Amino acid sequence: MKVSLVYDIMRWEEKSIMKALQDKNVEVMLKDVKNLNLNLVENNEEWGDISLQRSTGYYRNLHSTAYIEFTGHRILNDFNSTVITGNKMFTSLVLSHHGVKIPKSFVSFSKDVFLKSFNEDFHGTAVTKPVTGSWGRMISLLNDYYAAMDVMEYKDYMYPLYQINYTQEYINEFGRDLRVFVINNQVVAGIYRYKSGTDWRTNTALGGRAEALKITPEIEDIALKSAEAIGPGIYGIDILESRDGYFVNEINGNTEFKNTVPVTGIDIPAYIADYLILEARK
């Protein structure tokens, strides 16, 4: 059996997945997308029995996934789920459509509409994010009208994608959020992510602290319902908690787990390897 590991940065996660596959006697073909030159008329790459997409760059991820899938090969996660999970607005729409509770969220396309919404819908406190991106980059917690106005003025000079104003209510009553890992419609692990120092964000890439999460039936149900809305795959589901309950914030289709494995003792790479082998045999 051969599995293609598609990547652009060889992180701890990719190395651990490769080792887990090799330990199960699977041949791993490394595919650095930065070195690919893809023929759109006739496939010019070997992809093996199935591919695993691990590229960190959303557009590299999306376009290489499209190539692999549309040239007749199987890949996890698939193109449809990559499109959805790579865009926060799309994810929110799909989750809400399937009855998953999400934070109050608005999208606007001009400074004036955003500022009006900031005052009227969010009462002067909100989080604004780019619709694509990870690791907490370019996310702003706004709790002042003039700060919100300044951010909008900067965005007017940025690439048009960043002029889409995706805005959510700020939910962080306990100084933490939840990251739940779902592989092939099975919840395999979860962590709390606590904010670090004076930073309001909980991303472990920014120094947030991870702690093992006990998966309750309620959390499991929320995570599975969220994953089912997108389709089978490998996901990290971010959940916010408040006194009003849980809200699904985002779904990561290329999730990291370097900080999760040590604190939970769960061998996530082995789960991923088993899933790939199972799908490759179909």
PDB file of C-alpha atoms in Angstrom:
ATOM      1  CA  MET A   1       0.000   0.000   0.000  1.00  0.00           C
ATOM      2  CA  LYS A   2       1.194   3.510  -0.863  1.00  0.00           C
ATOM      3  CA  VAL A   3       0.073   6.801   0.713  1.00  0.00           C
ATOM      4  CA  SER A   4       1.037  10.239  -0.559  1.00  0.00           C
ATOM      5  CA  LEU A   5       1.750  12.768   2.183  1.00  0.00           C
ATOM      6  CA  VAL A   6       1.115  16.192   0.651  1.00  0.00           C
ATOM      7  CA  TYR A   7       2.712  19.070   2.584  1.00  0.00           C
ATOM      8  CA  ASP A   8       4.521  22.382   2.370  1.00  0.00           C
ATOM      9  CA  ILE A   9       6.163  22.418   5.823  1.00  0.00           C
ATOM     10  CA  MET A  10       7.386  19.222   7.472  1.00  0.00           C
ATOM     11  CA  ARG A  11       6.153  19.766  11.024  1.00  0.00           C
ATOM     12  CA  TRP A  12       6.094  17.417  13.994  1.00  0.00           C
ATOM     13  CA  GLU A  13       2.621  16.314  12.896  1.00  0.00           C
ATOM     14  CA  GLU A  14       3.698  15.239   9.411  1.00  0.00           C
ATOM     15  CA  LYS A  15       6.723  13.381  10.755  1.00  0.00           C
ATOM     16  CA  SER A  16       4.603  11.537  13.311  1.00  0.00           C
ATOM     17  CA  ILE A  17       1.977  10.561  10.726  1.00  0.00           C
ATOM     18  CA  MET A  18       4.705   9.292   8.396  1.00  0.00           C
ATOM     19  CA  LYS A  19       6.200   7.183  11.183  1.00  0.00           C
ATOM     20  CA  ALA A  20       2.773   5.805  12.153  1.00  0.00           C
ATOM     21  CA  LEU A  21       2.168   4.743   8.545  1.00  0.00           C
ATOM     22  CA  GLN A  22       5.607   3.200   8.182  1.00  0.00           C
ATOM     23  CA  ASP A  23       5.120   1.291  11.442  1.00  0.00           C
ATOM     24  CA  LYS A  24       2.054  -0.261   9.791  1.00  0.00           C
ATOM     25  CA  ASN A  25       4.125  -1.253   6.723  1.00  0.00           C
ATOM     26  CA  VAL A  26       2.690   1.477   4.498  1.00  0.00           C
ATOM     27  CA  GLU A  27       4.956   3.090   1.916  1.00  0.00           C
ATOM     28  CA  VAL A  28       4.867   6.881   2.259  1.00  0.00           C
ATOM     29  CA  MET A  29       5.488   9.056  -0.803  1.00  0.00           C
ATOM     30  CA  LEU A  30       6.417  12.593   0.241  1.00  0.00           C
ATOM     31  CA  LYS A  31       4.900  15.314  -1.934  1.00  0.00           C
ATOM     32  CA  ASP A  32       6.186  18.793  -1.151  1.00  0.00           C
ATOM     33  CA  VAL A  33       3.734  21.039  -3.012  1.00  0.00           C
ATOM     34  CA  LYS A  34       6.450  23.659  -3.467  1.00  0.00           C
ATOM     35  CA  ASN A  35       8.230  21.241  -5.812  1.00  0.00           C
ATOM     36  CA  LEU A  36       5.195  20.193  -7.864  1.00  0.00           C
ATOM     37  CA  ASN A  37       4.530  21.292 -11.445  1.00  0.00           C
ATOM     38  CA  LEU A  38       1.120  19.806 -12.212  1.00  0.00           C
ATOM     39  CA  ASN A  39       0.006  19.037 -15.751  1.00  0.00           C
ATOM     40  CA  LEU A  40      -3.674  20.012 -16.004  1.00  0.00           C
ATOM     41  CA  VAL A  41      -4.247  18.052 -19.229  1.00  0.00           C
ATOM     42  CA  GLU A  42      -2.684  14.757 -18.210  1.00  0.00           C
ATOM     43  CA  ASN A  43      -1.815  13.752 -14.650  1.00  0.00           C
ATOM     44  CA  ASN A  44       1.968  13.694 -14.292  1.00  0.00           C
ATOM     45  CA  GLU A  45       2.315  12.531 -10.682  1.00  0.00           C
ATOM     46  CA  GLU A  46       1.941   9.222  -8.877  1.00  0.00           C
ATOM     47  CA  TRP A  47      -0.330   9.476  -5.850  1.00  0.00           C
ATOM     48  CA  GLY A  48      -0.523   5.912  -4.600  1.00  0.00           C
ATOM     49  CA  ASP A  49      -3.655   4.395  -3.106  1.00  0.00           C
ATOM     50  CA  ILE A  50      -4.720   7.533  -1.246  1.00  0.00           C
ATOM     51  CA  SER A  51      -3.310  10.947  -0.340  1.00  0.00           C
ATOM     52  CA  LEU A  52      -3.294  12.870   2.930  1.00  0.00           C
ATOM     53  CA  GLN A  53      -3.402  16.658   2.592  1.00  0.00           C
ATOM     54  CA  ARG A  54      -1.253  18.447   5.191  1.00  0.00           C
ATOM     55  CA  SER A  55      -0.285  21.702   3.455  1.00  0.00           C
ATOM     56  CA  THR A  56      -0.465  24.638   5.863  1.00  0.00           C
ATOM     57  CA  GLY A  57      -1.052  27.271   3.178  1.00  0.00           C
ATOM     58  CA  TYR A  58      -4.774  27.357   2.425  1.00  0.00           C
ATOM     59  CA  TYR A  59      -4.440  28.109  -1.284  1.00  0.00           C
ATOM     60  CA  ARG A  60      -1.702  25.524  -1.833  1.00  0.00           C
ATOM     61  CA  ASN A  61      -3.860  23.080   0.108  1.00  0.00           C
ATOM     62  CA  LEU A  62      -7.028  23.864  -1.835  1.00  0.00           C
ATOM     63  CA  HIS A  63      -5.513  23.810  -5.318  1.00  0.00           C
ATOM     64  CA  SER A  64      -3.386  20.708  -4.863  1.00  0.00           C
ATOM     65  CA  THR A  65      -6.398  18.930  -3.347  1.00  0.00           C
ATOM     66  CA  ALA A  66      -8.480  19.926  -6.367  1.00  0.00           C
ATOM     67  CA  TYR A  67      -5.832  18.545  -8.717  1.00  0.00           C
ATOM     68  CA  ILE A  68      -5.542  15.217  -6.937  1.00  0.00           C
ATOM     69  CA  GLU A  69      -9.290  14.703  -6.642  1.00  0.00           C
ATOM     70  CA  PHE A  70     -10.221  15.890 -10.138  1.00  0.00           C
ATOM     71  CA  THR A  71      -7.571  13.698 -11.766  1.00  0.00           C
ATOM     72  CA  GLY A  72      -9.324  10.676 -10.300  1.00  0.00           C
ATOM     73  CA  HIS A  73      -7.458  10.058  -7.053  1.00  0.00           C
ATOM     74  CA  ARG A  74      -8.665   9.927  -3.467  1.00  0.00           C
ATOM     75  CA  ILE A  75      -7.538  12.407  -0.843  1.00  0.00           C
ATOM     76  CA  LEU A  76      -8.288  13.240   2.768  1.00  0.00           C
ATOM     77  CA  ASN A  77      -9.684  15.695   3.450  1.00  0.00           C
ATOM     78  CA  ASP A  78     -11.605  15.975   0.203  1.00  0.00           C
ATOM     79  CA  PHE A  79     -12.079  19.093  -1.916  1.00  0.00           C
ATOM     80  CA  ASN A  80     -15.547  19.967  -0.627  1.00  0.00           C
ATOM     81  CA  SER A  81     -14.557  19.868   3.035  1.00  0.00           C
ATOM     82  CA  THR A  82     -11.376  21.814   2.244  1.00  0.00           C
ATOM     83  CA  VAL A  83     -13.383  24.603   0.621  1.00  0.00           C
ATOM     84  CA  ILE A  84     -15.705  24.838   3.623  1.00  0.00           C
ATOM     85  CA  THR A  85     -13.247  24.505   6.493  1.00  0.00           C
ATOM     86  CA  GLY A  86     -10.761  26.854   4.843  1.00  0.00           C
ATOM     87  CA  ASN A  87     -13.248  29.712   5.027  1.00  0.00           C
ATOM     88  CA  LYS A  88     -14.712  30.784   8.363  1.00  0.00           C
ATOM     89  CA  MET A  89     -17.827  32.285   6.825  1.00  0.00           C
ATOM     90  CA  PHE A  90     -18.572  29.126   4.821  1.00  0.00           C
ATOM     91  CA  THR A  91     -18.024  27.011   7.937  1.00  0.00           C
ATOM     92  CA  SER A  92     -20.399  29.148  10.005  1.00  0.00           C
ATOM     93  CA  LEU A  93     -23.075  28.995   7.314  1.00  0.00           C
ATOM     94  CA  VAL A  94     -22.869  25.211   6.994  1.00  0.00           C
ATOM     95  CA  LEU A  95     -22.910  24.671  10.760  1.00  0.00           C
ATOM     96  CA  SER A  96     -25.866  26.998  11.285  1.00  0.00           C
ATOM     97  CA  HIS A  97     -27.729  25.366   8.383  1.00  0.00           C
ATOM     98  CA  HIS A  98     -27.311  21.988  10.103  1.00  0.00           C
ATOM     99  CA  GLY A  99     -28.558  23.245  13.460  1.00  0.00           C
ATOM    100  CA  VAL A 100     -25.178  23.557  15.202  1.00  0.00           C
ATOM    101  CA  LYS A 101     -25.091  26.470  17.643  1.00  0.00           C
ATOM    102  CA  ILE A 102     -22.502  29.099  16.651  1.00  0.00           C
ATOM    103  CA  PRO A 103     -21.656  32.493  18.185  1.00  0.00           C
ATOM    104  CA  LYS A 104     -23.574  35.528  16.977  1.00  0.00           C
ATOM    105  CA  SER A 105     -21.854  36.244  13.666  1.00  0.00           C
ATOM    106  CA  PHE A 106     -22.239  38.869  10.946  1.00  0.00           C
ATOM    107  CA  VAL A 107     -20.488  39.480   7.631  1.00  0.00           C
ATOM    108  CA  SER A 108     -20.370  42.908   6.020  1.00  0.00           C
ATOM    109  CA  PHE A 109     -18.630  44.350   2.986  1.00  0.00           C
ATOM    110  CA  SER A 110     -18.106  48.020   3.803  1.00  0.00           C
ATOM    111  CA  LYS A 111     -16.691  50.096   6.644  1.00  0.00           C
ATOM    112  CA  ASP A 112     -19.925  51.979   7.319  1.00  0.00           C
ATOM    113  CA  VAL A 113     -22.045  48.836   7.584  1.00  0.00           C
ATOM    114  CA  PHE A 114     -19.445  47.156   9.797  1.00  0.00           C
ATOM    115  CA  LEU A 115     -19.273  50.110  12.203  1.00  0.00           C
ATOM    116  CA  LYS A 116     -23.061  50.308  12.417  1.00  0.00           C
ATOM    117  CA  SER A 117     -23.215  46.584  13.163  1.00  0.00           C
ATOM    118  CA  PHE A 118     -20.371  46.904  15.691  1.00  0.00           C
ATOM    119  CA  ASN A 119     -22.481  49.382  17.654  1.00  0.00           C
ATOM    120  CA  GLU A 120     -25.941  47.919  17.185  1.00  0.00           C
ATOM    121  CA  ASP A 121     -25.414  44.152  16.898  1.00  0.00           C
ATOM    122  CA  PHE A 122     -22.369  43.771  19.150  1.00  0.00           C
ATOM    123  CA  HIS A 123     -22.818  46.772  21.465  1.00  0.00           C
ATOM    124  CA  GLY A 124     -19.229  47.905  21.068  1.00  0.00           C
ATOM    125  CA  THR A 125     -17.337  44.643  21.692  1.00  0.00           C
ATOM    126  CA  ALA A 126     -16.592  42.070  18.992  1.00  0.00           C
ATOM    127  CA  VAL A 127     -13.961  39.896  17.375  1.00  0.00           C
ATOM    128  CA  THR A 128     -13.162  40.459  13.713  1.00  0.00           C
ATOM    129  CA  LYS A 129     -11.263  37.871  11.686  1.00  0.00           C
ATOM    130  CA  PRO A 130     -10.130  37.257   8.121  1.00  0.00           C
ATOM    131  CA  VAL A 131     -12.323  34.600   6.521  1.00  0.00           C
ATOM    132  CA  THR A 132      -9.197  32.573   5.780  1.00  0.00           C
ATOM    133  CA  GLY A 133      -6.185  32.107   8.025  1.00  0.00           C
ATOM    134  CA  SER A 134      -4.924  30.209  11.062  1.00  0.00           C
ATOM    135  CA  TRP A 135      -2.774  30.443  14.189  1.00  0.00           C
ATOM    136  CA  GLY A 136      -4.721  33.481  15.395  1.00  0.00           C
ATOM    137  CA  ARG A 137      -3.194  35.785  12.798  1.00  0.00           C
ATOM    138  CA  MET A 138      -4.911  39.110  12.046  1.00  0.00           C
ATOM    139  CA  ILE A 139      -7.681  38.443  14.561  1.00  0.00           C
ATOM    140  CA  SER A 140      -8.666  41.571  16.469  1.00  0.00           C
ATOM    141  CA  LEU A 141     -10.630  41.947  19.687  1.00  0.00           C
ATOM    142  CA  LEU A 142     -12.331  45.326  19.396  1.00  0.00           C
ATOM    143  CA  ASN A 143     -13.896  46.964  22.451  1.00  0.00           C
ATOM    144  CA  ASP A 144     -13.792  50.582  21.320  1.00  0.00           C
ATOM    145  CA  TYR A 145     -15.517  52.326  18.411  1.00  0.00           C
ATOM    146  CA  TYR A 146     -12.437  54.312  17.415  1.00  0.00           C
ATOM    147  CA  ALA A 147     -10.244  51.203  17.442  1.00  0.00           C
ATOM    148  CA  ALA A 148     -12.819  49.494  15.227  1.00  0.00           C
ATOM    149  CA  MET A 149     -12.796  52.493  12.875  1.00  0.00           C
ATOM    150  CA  ASP A 150      -8.986  52.415  12.684  1.00  0.00           C
ATOM    151  CA  VAL A 151      -8.931  48.689  11.865  1.00  0.00           C
ATOM    152  CA  MET A 152     -11.450  49.253   9.073  1.00  0.00           C
ATOM    153  CA  GLU A 153      -9.348  52.048   7.604  1.00  0.00           C
ATOM    154  CA  TYR A 154      -6.294  49.775   7.494  1.00  0.00           C
ATOM    155  CA  LYS A 155      -8.344  47.036   5.831  1.00  0.00           C
ATOM    156  CA  ASP A 156      -9.396  49.422   3.061  1.00  0.00           C
ATOM    157  CA  TYR A 157      -5.815  49.246   1.787  1.00  0.00           C
ATOM    158  CA  MET A 158      -5.443  45.479   2.035  1.00  0.00           C
ATOM    159  CA  TYR A 159      -6.104  42.662  -0.423  1.00  0.00           C
ATOM    160  CA  PRO A 160      -9.883  42.484  -1.152  1.00  0.00           C
ATOM    161  CA  LEU A 161     -10.251  39.169   0.686  1.00  0.00           C
ATOM    162  CA  TYR A 162      -9.408  40.992   3.924  1.00  0.00           C
ATOM    163  CA  GLN A 163     -12.118  43.564   3.266  1.00  0.00           C
ATOM    164  CA  ILE A 164     -14.764  40.935   3.986  1.00  0.00           C
ATOM    165  CA  ASN A 165     -15.694  41.761   7.569  1.00  0.00           C
ATOM    166  CA  TYR A 166     -16.377  38.493   9.401  1.00  0.00           C
ATOM    167  CA  THR A 167     -17.364  39.501  12.925  1.00  0.00           C
ATOM    168  CA  GLN A 168     -18.365  37.477  15.980  1.00  0.00           C
ATOM    169  CA  GLU A 169     -19.384  38.106  19.540  1.00  0.00           C
ATOM    170  CA  TYR A 170     -16.566  37.693  22.046  1.00  0.00           C
ATOM    171  CA  ILE A 171     -17.055  34.580  24.195  1.00  0.00           C
ATOM    172  CA  ASN A 172     -14.296  33.837  26.675  1.00  0.00           C
ATOM    173  CA  GLU A 173     -15.850  33.805  30.131  1.00  0.00           C
ATOM    174  CA  PHE A 174     -13.497  31.109  31.424  1.00  0.00           C
ATOM    175  CA  GLY A 175     -10.247  32.149  29.709  1.00  0.00           C
ATOM    176  CA  ARG A 176     -10.173  28.986  27.605  1.00  0.00           C
ATOM    177  CA  ASP A 177     -11.762  27.151  24.710  1.00  0.00           C
ATOM    178  CA  LEU A 178     -12.037  23.506  23.622  1.00  0.00           C
ATOM    179  CA  ARG A 179     -10.330  21.733  20.726  1.00  0.00           C
ATOM    180  CA  VAL A 180     -11.921  18.366  19.922  1.00  0.00           C
ATOM    181  CA  PHE A 181     -10.403  15.955  17.397  1.00  0.00           C
ATOM    182  CA  VAL A 182     -12.720  13.966  15.145  1.00  0.00           C
ATOM    183  CA  ILE A 183     -11.362  11.297  12.793  1.00  0.00           C
ATOM    184  CA  ASN A 184     -13.750   9.392  10.529  1.00  0.00           C
ATOM    185  CA  ASN A 185     -16.811  10.411  12.576  1.00  0.00           C
ATOM    186  CA  GLN A 186     -15.169   9.351  15.848  1.00  0.00           C
ATOM    187  CA  VAL A 187     -14.143  11.681  18.658  1.00  0.00           C
ATOM    188  CA  VAL A 188     -10.640  10.565  19.607  1.00  0.00           C
ATOM    189  CA  ALA A 189      -9.283  13.304  21.896  1.00  0.00           C
ATOM    190  CA  GLY A 190      -9.817  16.798  23.234  1.00  0.00           C
ATOM    191  CA  ILE A 191      -8.004  19.581  25.038  1.00  0.00           C
ATOM    192  CA  TYR A 192      -8.723  22.813  26.811  1.00  0.00           C
ATOM    193  CA  ARG A 193      -6.661  25.689  25.442  1.00  0.00           C
ATOM    194  CA  TYR A 194      -5.940  28.392  28.009  1.00  0.00           C
ATOM    195  CA  LYS A 195      -4.855  31.881  27.041  1.00  0.00           C
ATOM    196  CA  SER A 196      -1.274  32.849  27.849  1.00  0.00           C
ATOM    197  CA  GLY A 197      -0.366  35.927  29.883  1.00  0.00           C
ATOM    198  CA  THR A 198      -2.080  39.091  28.665  1.00  0.00           C
ATOM    199  CA  ASP A 199      -2.969  37.653  25.223  1.00  0.00           C
ATOM    200  CA  TRP A 200      -6.721  37.095  24.907  1.00  0.00           C
ATOM    201  CA  ARG A 201      -6.248  34.376  22.276  1.00  0.00           C
ATOM    202  CA  THR A 202      -5.943  30.714  23.259  1.00  0.00           C
ATOM    203  CA  ASN A 203      -4.076  29.354  20.212  1.00  0.00           C
ATOM    204  CA  THR A 204      -1.295  27.007  21.300  1.00  0.00           C
ATOM    205  CA  ALA A 205       0.731  28.362  18.345  1.00  0.00           C
ATOM    206  CA  LEU A 206       0.761  31.645  20.269  1.00  0.00           C
ATOM    207  CA  GLY A 207       1.727  30.106  23.598  1.00  0.00           C
ATOM    208  CA  GLY A 208      -1.659  28.942  24.831  1.00  0.00           C
ATOM    209  CA  ARG A 209      -1.507  26.141  27.386  1.00  0.00           C
ATOM    210  CA  ALA A 210      -3.064  22.748  26.626  1.00  0.00           C
ATOM    211  CA  GLU A 211      -4.814  20.596  29.201  1.00  0.00           C
ATOM    212  CA  ALA A 212      -6.577  17.275  28.693  1.00  0.00           C
ATOM    213  CA  LEU A 213     -10.329  17.528  28.193  1.00  0.00           C
ATOM    214  CA  LYS A 214     -12.794  14.954  29.454  1.00  0.00           C
ATOM    215  CA  ILE A 215     -15.141  14.222  26.560  1.00  0.00           C
ATOM    216  CA  THR A 216     -18.680  14.361  27.921  1.00  0.00           C
ATOM    217  CA  PRO A 217     -21.653  13.034  25.947  1.00  0.00           C
ATOM    218  CA  GLU A 218     -22.699  16.638  25.233  1.00  0.00           C
ATOM    219  CA  ILE A 219     -19.295  17.617  23.856  1.00  0.00           C
ATOM    220  CA  GLU A 220     -19.120  14.419  21.816  1.00  0.00           C
ATOM    221  CA  ASP A 221     -22.557  15.072  20.340  1.00  0.00           C
ATOM    222  CA  ILE A 222     -21.645  18.657  19.393  1.00  0.00           C
ATOM    223  CA  ALA A 223     -18.357  17.595  17.798  1.00  0.00           C
ATOM    224  CA  LEU A 224     -19.901  14.743  15.818  1.00  0.00           C
ATOM    225  CA  LYS A 225     -22.816  16.864  14.617  1.00  0.00           C
ATOM    226  CA  SER A 226     -20.330  19.519  13.474  1.00  0.00           C
ATOM    227  CA  ALA A 227     -18.155  17.022  11.603  1.00  0.00           C
ATOM    228  CA  GLU A 228     -21.178  15.384   9.983  1.00  0.00           C
ATOM    229  CA  ALA A 229     -22.240  18.776   8.625  1.00  0.00           C
ATOM    230  CA  ILE A 230     -18.966  18.956   6.680  1.00  0.00           C
ATOM    231  CA  GLY A 231     -18.565  15.291   5.771  1.00  0.00           C
ATOM    232  CA  PRO A 232     -16.150  12.493   6.797  1.00  0.00           C
ATOM    233  CA  GLY A 233     -12.577  13.566   7.401  1.00  0.00           C
ATOM    234  CA  ILE A 234      -9.966  14.608   9.946  1.00  0.00           C
ATOM    235  CA  TYR A 235     -10.949  17.687  11.938  1.00  0.00           C
ATOM    236  CA  GLY A 236     -10.045  19.825  14.898  1.00  0.00           C
ATOM    237  CA  ILE A 237     -13.255  21.424  16.144  1.00  0.00           C
ATOM    238  CA  ASP A 238     -12.973  24.599  18.210  1.00  0.00           C
ATOM    239  CA  ILE A 239     -15.729  25.075  20.767  1.00  0.00           C
ATOM    240  CA  LEU A 240     -16.368  28.131  22.933  1.00  0.00           C
ATOM    241  CA  GLU A 241     -18.024  27.772  26.308  1.00  0.00           C
ATOM    242  CA  SER A 242     -20.120  30.222  28.242  1.00  0.00           C
ATOM    243  CA  ARG A 243     -22.784  30.190  30.920  1.00  0.00           C
ATOM    244  CA  ASP A 244     -25.255  29.860  28.047  1.00  0.00           C
ATOM    245  CA  GLY A 245     -23.641  26.633  26.846  1.00  0.00           C
ATOM    246  CA  TYR A 246     -21.308  25.653  24.031  1.00  0.00           C
ATOM    247  CA  PHE A 247     -20.830  27.341  20.648  1.00  0.00           C
ATOM    248  CA  VAL A 248     -18.841  25.899  17.754  1.00  0.00           C
ATOM    249  CA  ASN A 249     -16.385  28.541  16.631  1.00  0.00           C
ATOM    250  CA  GLU A 250     -14.367  26.967  13.807  1.00  0.00           C
ATOM    251  CA  ILE A 251     -13.503  23.651  12.177  1.00  0.00           C
ATOM    252  CA  ASN A 252      -9.879  23.056  11.217  1.00  0.00           C
ATOM    253  CA  GLY A 253      -9.358  20.740   8.273  1.00  0.00           C
ATOM    254  CA  ASN A 254      -5.581  20.615   8.704  1.00  0.00           C
ATOM    255  CA  THR A 255      -5.386  20.475  12.450  1.00  0.00           C
ATOM    256  CA  GLU A 256      -2.220  20.411  14.548  1.00  0.00           C
ATOM    257  CA  PHE A 257      -1.882  18.076  17.525  1.00  0.00           C
ATOM    258  CA  LYS A 258       1.731  18.393  18.699  1.00  0.00           C
ATOM    259  CA  ASN A 259       0.560  19.767  22.066  1.00  0.00           C
ATOM    260  CA  THR A 260      -2.403  17.405  22.345  1.00  0.00           C
ATOM    261  CA  VAL A 261      -0.661  14.034  22.212  1.00  0.00           C
ATOM    262  CA  PRO A 262       1.547  14.611  25.308  1.00  0.00           C
ATOM    263  CA  VAL A 263      -1.229  15.950  27.561  1.00  0.00           C
ATOM    264  CA  THR A 264      -3.868  13.373  26.551  1.00  0.00           C
ATOM    265  CA  GLY A 265      -1.717  10.317  25.875  1.00  0.00           C
ATOM    266  CA  ILE A 266      -3.821   9.682  22.755  1.00  0.00           C
ATOM    267  CA  ASP A 267      -1.906   8.501  19.690  1.00  0.00           C
ATOM    268  CA  ILE A 268      -3.614  10.735  17.136  1.00  0.00           C
ATOM    269  CA  PRO A 269      -1.107   9.885  14.351  1.00  0.00           C
ATOM    270  CA  ALA A 270      -2.007   6.199  14.706  1.00  0.00           C
ATOM    271  CA  TYR A 271      -5.723   7.023  14.381  1.00  0.00           C
ATOM    272  CA  ILE A 272      -4.975   8.985  11.210  1.00  0.00           C
ATOM    273  CA  ALA A 273      -2.864   6.145   9.809  1.00  0.00           C
ATOM    274  CA  ASP A 274      -5.615   3.601  10.507  1.00  0.00           C
ATOM    275  CA  TYR A 275      -8.172   5.855   8.811  1.00  0.00           C
ATOM    276  CA  LEU A 276      -6.010   6.204   5.715  1.00  0.00           C
ATOM    277  CA  ILE A 277      -5.468   2.458   5.519  1.00  0.00           C
ATOM    278  CA  LEU A 278      -9.196   1.809   5.919  1.00  0.00           C
ATOM    279  CA  GLU A 279     -10.078   4.264   3.152  1.00  0.00           C
ATOM    280  CA  ALA A 280      -7.307   3.049   0.849  1.00  0.00           C
ATOM    281  CA  ARG A 281      -8.730  -0.482   0.963  1.00  0.00           C
ATOM    282  CA  LYS A 282     -12.183   0.584  -0.193  1.00  0.00           C
TER     283      LYS A 282
END
